[in-house]
Amino acid sequence: MDLDPVFLSRLQFAWVIAWHILLPAFTVGLAAYIAVLEGLNFFTGRQVYLRVSMFWTKIFSISFGMGVVTGIVMPFQFGTNWSRFADATANVLSPLFAYEGLTAFFLEAAFLGVLLFGRKLVPPWAHFFAALMVALGTLFSSFWILSANSWMQTPAGHEIIDGRFFAKDWLQVIFNPSFPSRLAHTVTAFFITTGFVVIGVGAYLLRRGKFVEEGRTMLSMTLWLLTVLVPLQIVIGDHHGLNTREHQPAKLAAIEARWETGRGIPITLFAIPSDEAETNYFSIDIPRLGSLILTHEWDGEVKGLKDFPADQRPPVAIPFFAFRLMVGCGLLMLAMVLLGGWLRWRGRLDTTPLFLQLCQFMIPIGFVAVIAGWLVTEVGRQPWTVYGLLRTAQSVSPSLTGSDVLISLLAYMAVYLFMYPAGVLLMWRIVRRGPEAAPAEEGPTIEGGRPNAPVLAGANVAGGGGQ
């Protein structure tokens, strides 16, 4: 059997990064949420914020640890599977990854221990500051990783000497044409993903009738955030689409399964695209809406895939269906936000069983949207690793064999299929146990500039511990 090392290397990297991205999609938003909770507790003295923060910090510690383990594997593959890519791009990408380590990793490593274990050892203000630094570290990590990925999508500020990329202008490298849109779109997606997990868990606690105050706090404050972020994400996504049309027109054509260049084109709601026949089967279109959405002009021009050589086109089916899945998730999120706002206005936000159950069902929707968006971004870039300049087939390690990659792929699959269910089970046990009261040893909180009496160990304001 002929094992293609390029295909298997792509499959292996896709497997690793698809699992890994689920963790920053959760931890970036969760770190910020914990920092907000710590700040609210510090400035208001309300113990409910402390209990909710302690609850989510336990879950954060598990997901963060899993993210570190899976994150280490990805750069390791650059040397084993993609050495020619690493050799060609090292002078540009290595400093970006180094800055990620120097800023994000150092911040997280320095303050994560204080956040997890220092509540009894440091003043409340220091613990709040540690939470802020961990949250800032996750955002720095997103900044540098997305800058590197965006440079691969829209390379700028470089020159090529003897087949290697060298930076000429670091500001152009870092702030390349697609970076601002991608950073805003991705980080907002991470916050939304975390938000739906939080409201789902809050709804679960409310439905159980235990830890009601904590569940109500999670649901109410997070729904306010989602009310802002979900509509904002639609606007950011539209801007990102305009950027893609300008800088990666072949990707946009694949996303829309658009074969012929035209003006006043329709939007294709559904089709079965065929790369071989260069056409769509069973297409359902809405006339002219494609140009209006994609160009903001009634007769705007959109390039078709036939304008590009066949060997420079991305495969169509994956970005086409993944994009529609992502948009579908976004519309469901918007519907949930609108329903939640209406119930809040009616005073029934936390007392409507059907809505609370829907919140639980929506827990994974952000992760589905993130994976779908990642497929659109990465498959739509093909056949390039550095768009328009370095092909994927030219990036794989020259001495790599298909059997080598298959063995490592199977090993990664086995490890990840064990690690992720184990991690989710641990987090689920924490959710089942529910928020715990702040022990007396954790010292006073501050309210109005004066210390409060600490909550008695084992007490639960919401009415009950255990399960």
PDB file of C-alpha atoms in Angstrom, residues 219-413:
ATOM      1  CA  LEU A 219     -26.094  32.760  33.785  1.00  0.00           C
ATOM      2  CA  SER A 220     -26.976  36.424  34.183  1.00  0.00           C
ATOM      3  CA  MET A 221     -23.590  38.125  33.933  1.00  0.00           C
ATOM      4  CA  THR A 222     -22.385  35.889  31.083  1.00  0.00           C
ATOM      5  CA  LEU A 223     -25.565  36.393  29.071  1.00  0.00           C
ATOM      6  CA  TRP A 224     -24.960  40.161  29.251  1.00  0.00           C
ATOM      7  CA  LEU A 225     -21.524  39.583  27.727  1.00  0.00           C
ATOM      8  CA  LEU A 226     -22.882  37.314  24.985  1.00  0.00           C
ATOM      9  CA  THR A 227     -25.558  39.895  24.180  1.00  0.00           C
ATOM     10  CA  VAL A 228     -22.724  42.199  23.152  1.00  0.00           C
ATOM     11  CA  LEU A 229     -20.235  39.724  21.684  1.00  0.00           C
ATOM     12  CA  VAL A 230     -22.476  37.572  19.471  1.00  0.00           C
ATOM     13  CA  PRO A 231     -23.806  40.468  17.338  1.00  0.00           C
ATOM     14  CA  LEU A 232     -20.331  42.025  17.385  1.00  0.00           C
ATOM     15  CA  GLN A 233     -18.867  38.777  16.062  1.00  0.00           C
ATOM     16  CA  ILE A 234     -21.192  38.927  13.061  1.00  0.00           C
ATOM     17  CA  VAL A 235     -19.842  42.391  12.227  1.00  0.00           C
ATOM     18  CA  ILE A 236     -16.228  41.282  12.732  1.00  0.00           C
ATOM     19  CA  GLY A 237     -16.841  38.188  10.582  1.00  0.00           C
ATOM     20  CA  ASP A 238     -18.198  40.355   7.789  1.00  0.00           C
ATOM     21  CA  HIS A 239     -15.083  42.539   7.925  1.00  0.00           C
ATOM     22  CA  HIS A 240     -12.904  39.421   7.887  1.00  0.00           C
ATOM     23  CA  GLY A 241     -14.746  38.231   4.793  1.00  0.00           C
ATOM     24  CA  LEU A 242     -14.028  41.495   2.986  1.00  0.00           C
ATOM     25  CA  ASN A 243     -10.362  41.077   3.908  1.00  0.00           C
ATOM     26  CA  THR A 244     -10.357  37.536   2.514  1.00  0.00           C
ATOM     27  CA  ARG A 245     -11.900  38.731  -0.744  1.00  0.00           C
ATOM     28  CA  GLU A 246      -9.086  41.263  -1.139  1.00  0.00           C
ATOM     29  CA  HIS A 247      -6.115  39.114  -0.139  1.00  0.00           C
ATOM     30  CA  GLN A 248      -7.194  35.485  -0.671  1.00  0.00           C
ATOM     31  CA  PRO A 249      -9.781  35.506  -3.460  1.00  0.00           C
ATOM     32  CA  ALA A 250      -9.332  31.794  -4.238  1.00  0.00           C
ATOM     33  CA  LYS A 251     -10.238  30.937  -0.642  1.00  0.00           C
ATOM     34  CA  LEU A 252     -13.376  33.069  -0.846  1.00  0.00           C
ATOM     35  CA  ALA A 253     -14.343  31.428  -4.128  1.00  0.00           C
ATOM     36  CA  ALA A 254     -13.993  28.002  -2.492  1.00  0.00           C
ATOM     37  CA  ILE A 255     -16.015  29.106   0.551  1.00  0.00           C
ATOM     38  CA  GLU A 256     -18.856  30.149  -1.772  1.00  0.00           C
ATOM     39  CA  ALA A 257     -18.311  27.340  -4.326  1.00  0.00           C
ATOM     40  CA  ARG A 258     -18.145  30.067  -6.957  1.00  0.00           C
ATOM     41  CA  TRP A 259     -16.697  28.758 -10.229  1.00  0.00           C
ATOM     42  CA  GLU A 260     -17.318  31.652 -12.617  1.00  0.00           C
ATOM     43  CA  THR A 261     -16.337  35.263 -12.035  1.00  0.00           C
ATOM     44  CA  GLY A 262     -19.366  37.496 -12.103  1.00  0.00           C
ATOM     45  CA  ARG A 263     -21.259  40.517 -10.844  1.00  0.00           C
ATOM     46  CA  GLY A 264     -24.538  40.447  -9.000  1.00  0.00           C
ATOM     47  CA  ILE A 265     -23.906  36.837  -8.068  1.00  0.00           C
ATOM     48  CA  PRO A 266     -26.302  34.802  -5.913  1.00  0.00           C
ATOM     49  CA  ILE A 267     -25.569  33.407  -2.469  1.00  0.00           C
ATOM     50  CA  THR A 268     -25.470  29.617  -2.463  1.00  0.00           C
ATOM     51  CA  LEU A 269     -27.275  28.258   0.572  1.00  0.00           C
ATOM     52  CA  PHE A 270     -26.619  24.632  -0.292  1.00  0.00           C
ATOM     53  CA  ALA A 271     -24.918  22.690  -3.050  1.00  0.00           C
ATOM     54  CA  ILE A 272     -22.774  19.661  -3.673  1.00  0.00           C
ATOM     55  CA  PRO A 273     -19.643  21.100  -5.317  1.00  0.00           C
ATOM     56  CA  SER A 274     -17.553  18.991  -7.669  1.00  0.00           C
ATOM     57  CA  ASP A 275     -13.886  19.877  -8.187  1.00  0.00           C
ATOM     58  CA  GLU A 276     -13.613  17.538 -11.165  1.00  0.00           C
ATOM     59  CA  ALA A 277     -16.653  18.852 -13.035  1.00  0.00           C
ATOM     60  CA  GLU A 278     -16.075  22.452 -11.850  1.00  0.00           C
ATOM     61  CA  THR A 279     -19.731  22.880 -11.033  1.00  0.00           C
ATOM     62  CA  ASN A 280     -22.304  22.575  -8.246  1.00  0.00           C
ATOM     63  CA  TYR A 281     -25.067  19.996  -8.060  1.00  0.00           C
ATOM     64  CA  PHE A 282     -28.445  20.518  -6.353  1.00  0.00           C
ATOM     65  CA  SER A 283     -27.655  24.184  -5.811  1.00  0.00           C
ATOM     66  CA  ILE A 284     -30.052  26.370  -3.821  1.00  0.00           C
ATOM     67  CA  ASP A 285     -29.349  30.055  -4.539  1.00  0.00           C
ATOM     68  CA  ILE A 286     -30.732  33.455  -3.606  1.00  0.00           C
ATOM     69  CA  PRO A 287     -30.173  35.874  -6.542  1.00  0.00           C
ATOM     70  CA  ARG A 288     -27.745  38.805  -6.103  1.00  0.00           C
ATOM     71  CA  LEU A 289     -27.437  38.353  -2.357  1.00  0.00           C
ATOM     72  CA  GLY A 290     -23.902  36.953  -2.771  1.00  0.00           C
ATOM     73  CA  SER A 291     -22.526  40.192  -4.186  1.00  0.00           C
ATOM     74  CA  LEU A 292     -24.341  42.246  -1.554  1.00  0.00           C
ATOM     75  CA  ILE A 293     -22.902  40.209   1.329  1.00  0.00           C
ATOM     76  CA  LEU A 294     -19.426  39.587  -0.085  1.00  0.00           C
ATOM     77  CA  THR A 295     -18.742  43.029  -1.570  1.00  0.00           C
ATOM     78  CA  HIS A 296     -21.398  45.283   0.038  1.00  0.00           C
ATOM     79  CA  GLU A 297     -22.414  46.252  -3.489  1.00  0.00           C
ATOM     80  CA  TRP A 298     -25.484  45.111  -5.413  1.00  0.00           C
ATOM     81  CA  ASP A 299     -23.391  44.426  -8.531  1.00  0.00           C
ATOM     82  CA  GLY A 300     -20.037  43.769  -6.858  1.00  0.00           C
ATOM     83  CA  GLU A 301     -17.639  41.412  -8.629  1.00  0.00           C
ATOM     84  CA  VAL A 302     -16.548  38.138  -7.051  1.00  0.00           C
ATOM     85  CA  LYS A 303     -13.806  36.069  -8.651  1.00  0.00           C
ATOM     86  CA  GLY A 304     -14.505  32.449  -9.522  1.00  0.00           C
ATOM     87  CA  LEU A 305     -12.247  29.443  -9.103  1.00  0.00           C
ATOM     88  CA  LYS A 306     -11.788  29.110 -12.875  1.00  0.00           C
ATOM     89  CA  ASP A 307      -9.749  32.333 -12.762  1.00  0.00           C
ATOM     90  CA  PHE A 308      -7.033  30.365 -10.934  1.00  0.00           C
ATOM     91  CA  PRO A 309      -4.960  27.460 -12.277  1.00  0.00           C
ATOM     92  CA  ALA A 310      -6.353  24.106 -11.183  1.00  0.00           C
ATOM     93  CA  ASP A 311      -3.221  23.328  -9.162  1.00  0.00           C
ATOM     94  CA  GLN A 312      -3.609  26.575  -7.175  1.00  0.00           C
ATOM     95  CA  ARG A 313      -7.194  26.057  -6.035  1.00  0.00           C
ATOM     96  CA  PRO A 314      -8.177  24.813  -2.588  1.00  0.00           C
ATOM     97  CA  PRO A 315     -10.495  21.823  -2.321  1.00  0.00           C
ATOM     98  CA  VAL A 316     -14.012  23.229  -2.325  1.00  0.00           C
ATOM     99  CA  ALA A 317     -16.237  20.910  -0.300  1.00  0.00           C
ATOM    100  CA  ILE A 318     -14.551  21.295   3.103  1.00  0.00           C
ATOM    101  CA  PRO A 319     -14.449  25.127   3.297  1.00  0.00           C
ATOM    102  CA  PHE A 320     -17.888  25.346   1.657  1.00  0.00           C
ATOM    103  CA  PHE A 321     -19.661  23.138   4.208  1.00  0.00           C
ATOM    104  CA  ALA A 322     -17.511  24.182   7.179  1.00  0.00           C
ATOM    105  CA  PHE A 323     -18.333  27.840   6.573  1.00  0.00           C
ATOM    106  CA  ARG A 324     -22.063  27.113   6.517  1.00  0.00           C
ATOM    107  CA  LEU A 325     -21.741  25.092   9.695  1.00  0.00           C
ATOM    108  CA  MET A 326     -19.950  28.020  11.359  1.00  0.00           C
ATOM    109  CA  VAL A 327     -22.592  30.502  10.218  1.00  0.00           C
ATOM    110  CA  GLY A 328     -25.358  28.145  11.342  1.00  0.00           C
ATOM    111  CA  CYS A 329     -23.804  27.972  14.804  1.00  0.00           C
ATOM    112  CA  GLY A 330     -23.610  31.760  14.888  1.00  0.00           C
ATOM    113  CA  LEU A 331     -27.295  32.104  14.058  1.00  0.00           C
ATOM    114  CA  LEU A 332     -28.238  29.622  16.792  1.00  0.00           C
ATOM    115  CA  MET A 333     -26.122  31.611  19.254  1.00  0.00           C
ATOM    116  CA  LEU A 334     -27.854  34.823  18.221  1.00  0.00           C
ATOM    117  CA  ALA A 335     -31.250  33.175  18.677  1.00  0.00           C
ATOM    118  CA  MET A 336     -30.272  32.055  22.196  1.00  0.00           C
ATOM    119  CA  VAL A 337     -29.085  35.539  23.099  1.00  0.00           C
ATOM    120  CA  LEU A 338     -32.323  37.098  21.842  1.00  0.00           C
ATOM    121  CA  LEU A 339     -34.410  34.508  23.696  1.00  0.00           C
ATOM    122  CA  GLY A 340     -32.405  35.094  26.863  1.00  0.00           C
ATOM    123  CA  GLY A 341     -32.868  38.854  26.568  1.00  0.00           C
ATOM    124  CA  TRP A 342     -36.616  38.464  26.145  1.00  0.00           C
ATOM    125  CA  LEU A 343     -36.830  36.156  29.180  1.00  0.00           C
ATOM    126  CA  ARG A 344     -34.740  38.592  31.226  1.00  0.00           C
ATOM    127  CA  TRP A 345     -37.125  41.400  30.279  1.00  0.00           C
ATOM    128  CA  ARG A 346     -40.029  39.204  31.387  1.00  0.00           C
ATOM    129  CA  GLY A 347     -38.283  38.345  34.662  1.00  0.00           C
ATOM    130  CA  ARG A 348     -38.125  34.638  33.798  1.00  0.00           C
ATOM    131  CA  LEU A 349     -34.483  34.197  32.829  1.00  0.00           C
ATOM    132  CA  ASP A 350     -33.566  31.684  35.543  1.00  0.00           C
ATOM    133  CA  THR A 351     -37.018  30.122  36.037  1.00  0.00           C
ATOM    134  CA  THR A 352     -37.827  28.837  32.525  1.00  0.00           C
ATOM    135  CA  PRO A 353     -36.960  25.108  32.428  1.00  0.00           C
ATOM    136  CA  LEU A 354     -36.908  24.855  28.625  1.00  0.00           C
ATOM    137  CA  PHE A 355     -34.477  27.774  28.277  1.00  0.00           C
ATOM    138  CA  LEU A 356     -32.190  26.316  30.962  1.00  0.00           C
ATOM    139  CA  GLN A 357     -32.190  22.981  29.161  1.00  0.00           C
ATOM    140  CA  LEU A 358     -31.394  24.712  25.869  1.00  0.00           C
ATOM    141  CA  CYS A 359     -28.461  26.445  27.575  1.00  0.00           C
ATOM    142  CA  GLN A 360     -27.071  23.032  28.518  1.00  0.00           C
ATOM    143  CA  PHE A 361     -27.495  21.743  24.967  1.00  0.00           C
ATOM    144  CA  MET A 362     -25.601  24.796  23.692  1.00  0.00           C
ATOM    145  CA  ILE A 363     -22.447  24.067  25.733  1.00  0.00           C
ATOM    146  CA  PRO A 364     -20.500  22.563  22.787  1.00  0.00           C
ATOM    147  CA  ILE A 365     -21.708  24.962  20.096  1.00  0.00           C
ATOM    148  CA  GLY A 366     -18.774  27.360  20.407  1.00  0.00           C
ATOM    149  CA  PHE A 367     -16.286  24.527  20.007  1.00  0.00           C
ATOM    150  CA  VAL A 368     -18.092  23.322  16.879  1.00  0.00           C
ATOM    151  CA  ALA A 369     -17.965  26.834  15.417  1.00  0.00           C
ATOM    152  CA  VAL A 370     -14.250  27.213  16.237  1.00  0.00           C
ATOM    153  CA  ILE A 371     -13.356  23.898  14.560  1.00  0.00           C
ATOM    154  CA  ALA A 372     -15.469  24.799  11.533  1.00  0.00           C
ATOM    155  CA  GLY A 373     -13.796  28.211  11.282  1.00  0.00           C
ATOM    156  CA  TRP A 374     -10.372  26.642  11.564  1.00  0.00           C
ATOM    157  CA  LEU A 375     -11.199  24.255   8.703  1.00  0.00           C
ATOM    158  CA  VAL A 376     -12.288  27.199   6.557  1.00  0.00           C
ATOM    159  CA  THR A 377      -9.073  29.072   7.314  1.00  0.00           C
ATOM    160  CA  GLU A 378      -6.573  26.257   6.874  1.00  0.00           C
ATOM    161  CA  VAL A 379      -8.119  24.155   4.103  1.00  0.00           C
ATOM    162  CA  GLY A 380      -9.013  27.315   2.209  1.00  0.00           C
ATOM    163  CA  ARG A 381      -5.315  28.263   2.195  1.00  0.00           C
ATOM    164  CA  GLN A 382      -4.312  25.111   0.327  1.00  0.00           C
ATOM    165  CA  PRO A 383      -2.257  24.182  -1.616  1.00  0.00           C
ATOM    166  CA  TRP A 384       0.036  26.620   0.211  1.00  0.00           C
ATOM    167  CA  THR A 385       1.700  26.732   3.599  1.00  0.00           C
ATOM    168  CA  VAL A 386       2.822  30.312   2.912  1.00  0.00           C
ATOM    169  CA  TYR A 387       0.058  31.615   0.692  1.00  0.00           C
ATOM    170  CA  GLY A 388       1.139  31.963  -2.915  1.00  0.00           C
ATOM    171  CA  LEU A 389       4.830  31.402  -2.112  1.00  0.00           C
ATOM    172  CA  LEU A 390       5.483  27.994  -0.537  1.00  0.00           C
ATOM    173  CA  ARG A 391       3.472  24.899  -1.367  1.00  0.00           C
ATOM    174  CA  THR A 392       2.444  22.309   1.179  1.00  0.00           C
ATOM    175  CA  ALA A 393       4.014  19.554  -0.914  1.00  0.00           C
ATOM    176  CA  GLN A 394       7.333  21.455  -0.825  1.00  0.00           C
ATOM    177  CA  SER A 395       7.192  21.860   2.963  1.00  0.00           C
ATOM    178  CA  VAL A 396       7.272  18.270   4.173  1.00  0.00           C
ATOM    179  CA  SER A 397      10.478  16.668   5.448  1.00  0.00           C
ATOM    180  CA  PRO A 398      12.351  15.108   2.498  1.00  0.00           C
ATOM    181  CA  SER A 399      13.324  11.797   4.131  1.00  0.00           C
ATOM    182  CA  LEU A 400       9.946  11.177   5.730  1.00  0.00           C
ATOM    183  CA  THR A 401       8.148   7.974   4.813  1.00  0.00           C
ATOM    184  CA  GLY A 402       4.446   7.261   4.961  1.00  0.00           C
ATOM    185  CA  SER A 403       4.918   4.429   7.444  1.00  0.00           C
ATOM    186  CA  ASP A 404       6.817   6.742   9.820  1.00  0.00           C
ATOM    187  CA  VAL A 405       3.953   9.231   9.857  1.00  0.00           C
ATOM    188  CA  LEU A 406       1.310   6.519  10.170  1.00  0.00           C
ATOM    189  CA  ILE A 407       2.944   5.102  13.298  1.00  0.00           C
ATOM    190  CA  SER A 408       3.175   8.514  14.975  1.00  0.00           C
ATOM    191  CA  LEU A 409      -0.368   9.404  13.881  1.00  0.00           C
ATOM    192  CA  LEU A 410      -1.772   6.247  15.469  1.00  0.00           C
ATOM    193  CA  ALA A 411       0.195   6.986  18.640  1.00  0.00           C
ATOM    194  CA  TYR A 412      -1.163  10.547  18.813  1.00  0.00           C
ATOM    195  CA  MET A 413      -4.681   9.283  18.237  1.00  0.00           C
TER     196      MET A 413
END
